[in-house]
Structure formats: structure tokens, C-alpha cells
Coordinates of C-alpha atoms in Angstrom, one line a residue:
X11 CA 153.1 86.5 89.2
X12 CA 151.1 85.4 86.1
X13 CA 153.6 82.7 85.4
X14 CA 153.3 81.4 89.0
X15 CA 149.5 81.2 88.6
X16 CA 149.9 79.3 85.2
X17 CA 152.3 76.8 86.8
X18 CA 150.0 76.2 89.7
X19 CA 147.0 75.7 87.4
X20 CA 149.1 73.4 85.2
X21 CA 150.3 71.4 88.2
X22 CA 146.7 71.1 89.5
X23 CA 145.6 69.5 86.2
X24 CA 148.5 67.0 86.0
X25 CA 148.3 63.5 87.2
X26 CA 150.5 62.6 90.2
X27 CA 152.8 60.4 88.1
X28 CA 153.5 63.3 85.8
X29 CA 154.3 65.6 88.7
X30 CA 156.7 63.0 90.2
X31 CA 158.3 62.5 86.8
X32 CA 158.7 66.3 86.3
X33 CA 160.1 66.6 89.8
X34 CA 162.7 63.9 89.0
X35 CA 163.6 65.6 85.7
X36 CA 164.1 68.9 87.6
X37 CA 166.2 67.2 90.2
X38 CA 168.4 65.6 87.5
X39 CA 168.8 68.9 85.7
X40 CA 169.8 70.6 89.0
X41 CA 172.4 67.9 89.6
X42 CA 173.8 68.3 86.1
X43 CA 173.9 72.1 86.5
X44 CA 175.7 71.8 89.8
X45 CA 178.3 69.4 88.3
X46 CA 178.8 71.8 85.4
X47 CA 179.2 74.7 87.8
X48 CA 181.8 72.8 89.8
X49 CA 183.7 71.9 86.7
X50 CA 183.6 75.5 85.5
X51 CA 184.8 76.8 88.9
X52 CA 187.7 74.3 88.8
X53 CA 188.6 75.4 85.2
X54 CA 188.4 79.0 86.4
X55 CA 190.9 78.3 89.3
X56 CA 193.2 76.6 86.8
X57 CA 193.1 79.5 84.5
X58 CA 193.8 81.9 87.4
X59 CA 196.8 79.9 88.3
X60 CA 198.1 79.9 84.7
X61 CA 197.6 83.7 84.5
X62 CA 199.5 84.1 87.8
X63 CA 202.4 81.9 86.5
X64 CA 202.5 83.8 83.2
X65 CA 202.5 87.2 84.9
X66 CA 205.5 86.0 87.0
X67 CA 207.3 84.8 83.9
X68 CA 206.6 88.1 82.2
X69 CA 208.0 90.0 85.2
X70 CA 211.1 87.8 85.3
X71 CA 211.6 88.1 81.5
X72 CA 211.5 91.9 81.9
X73 CA 214.3 91.6 84.5
X74 CA 216.5 89.2 82.7
X75 CA 217.8 91.6 80.0
X76 CA 218.9 94.0 82.7
X77 CA 220.7 91.2 84.5
X78 CA 222.4 90.0 81.3
X79 CA 223.4 93.6 80.5
X80 CA 225.0 93.9 83.9
X81 CA 227.0 90.7 83.3
X82 CA 228.2 92.0 79.9
X83 CA 229.2 95.3 81.5
X84 CA 231.2 93.5 84.2
X85 CA 233.0 91.4 81.6
X86 CA 233.8 94.5 79.4
X87 CA 234.7 96.6 82.4
X88 CA 238.4 95.9 82.6
X89 CA 238.3 92.2 83.7
X90 CA 240.6 90.9 81.0
X91 CA 241.3 87.7 83.0
X92 CA 237.6 86.8 82.5
X93 CA 237.5 87.5 78.8
X94 CA 238.6 83.9 77.8
X95 CA 236.0 82.2 80.0
X96 CA 232.5 81.1 79.0
X97 CA 229.7 81.9 81.4
X98 CA 226.6 79.9 81.2
X99 CA 223.5 81.3 82.8
X100 CA 220.7 78.8 83.3
X101 CA 217.1 79.9 83.8
X102 CA 214.1 77.7 84.3
X103 CA 212.2 79.8 81.8
X104 CA 214.7 79.4 78.9
X105 CA 214.6 76.2 77.0

């Protein structure tokens, strides 16, 4: 409350030109802060998307060893006719 009184007293003693100038400066600062907030929100959304993608990759990478183990078991499990063949497994996450 005391700050509000001080601001009103300060505004009352300022010339009109200074009040207009201060108002324009505040408007400019508000615009800059809004732009920064928008940029930060966009960056946050991008980071959330990256986190989601990485969590999906982690989930898939936890499943791949089990799948590879199952293929090895199938090849070892009495399928001699497959033992001379090469099986290539392609994954979008392996480079």
C-alpha cells in the first residue's frame, strides 16, 4: 500500500511527457516479456516432445534384447536348415 502511495505521489510530480515516456517504456517491456514467454513456451513444448520420443526409444530398447533373444532361441532350437542363413534385423533406432 505504501508503494502505491509513493508511485501516485511520484506520478503527480512528473511532467506529462515523462509519464508518456514511462508508459511507452512499460509497454515495450511488456511486449518483450510476452515475446520471451511465447519463445519459452515453444521451447518447453519442444523439450516435452523430445522427452516423449526418448521415453519411447527407451521403452523400445528395453524390448529389443528380448526380441533378439527370442530369435536366437528359434535359430538354436533345432532349425538346422536356418543355421547357414544370415538374418538382418533393421531398426529405425539402430544406426
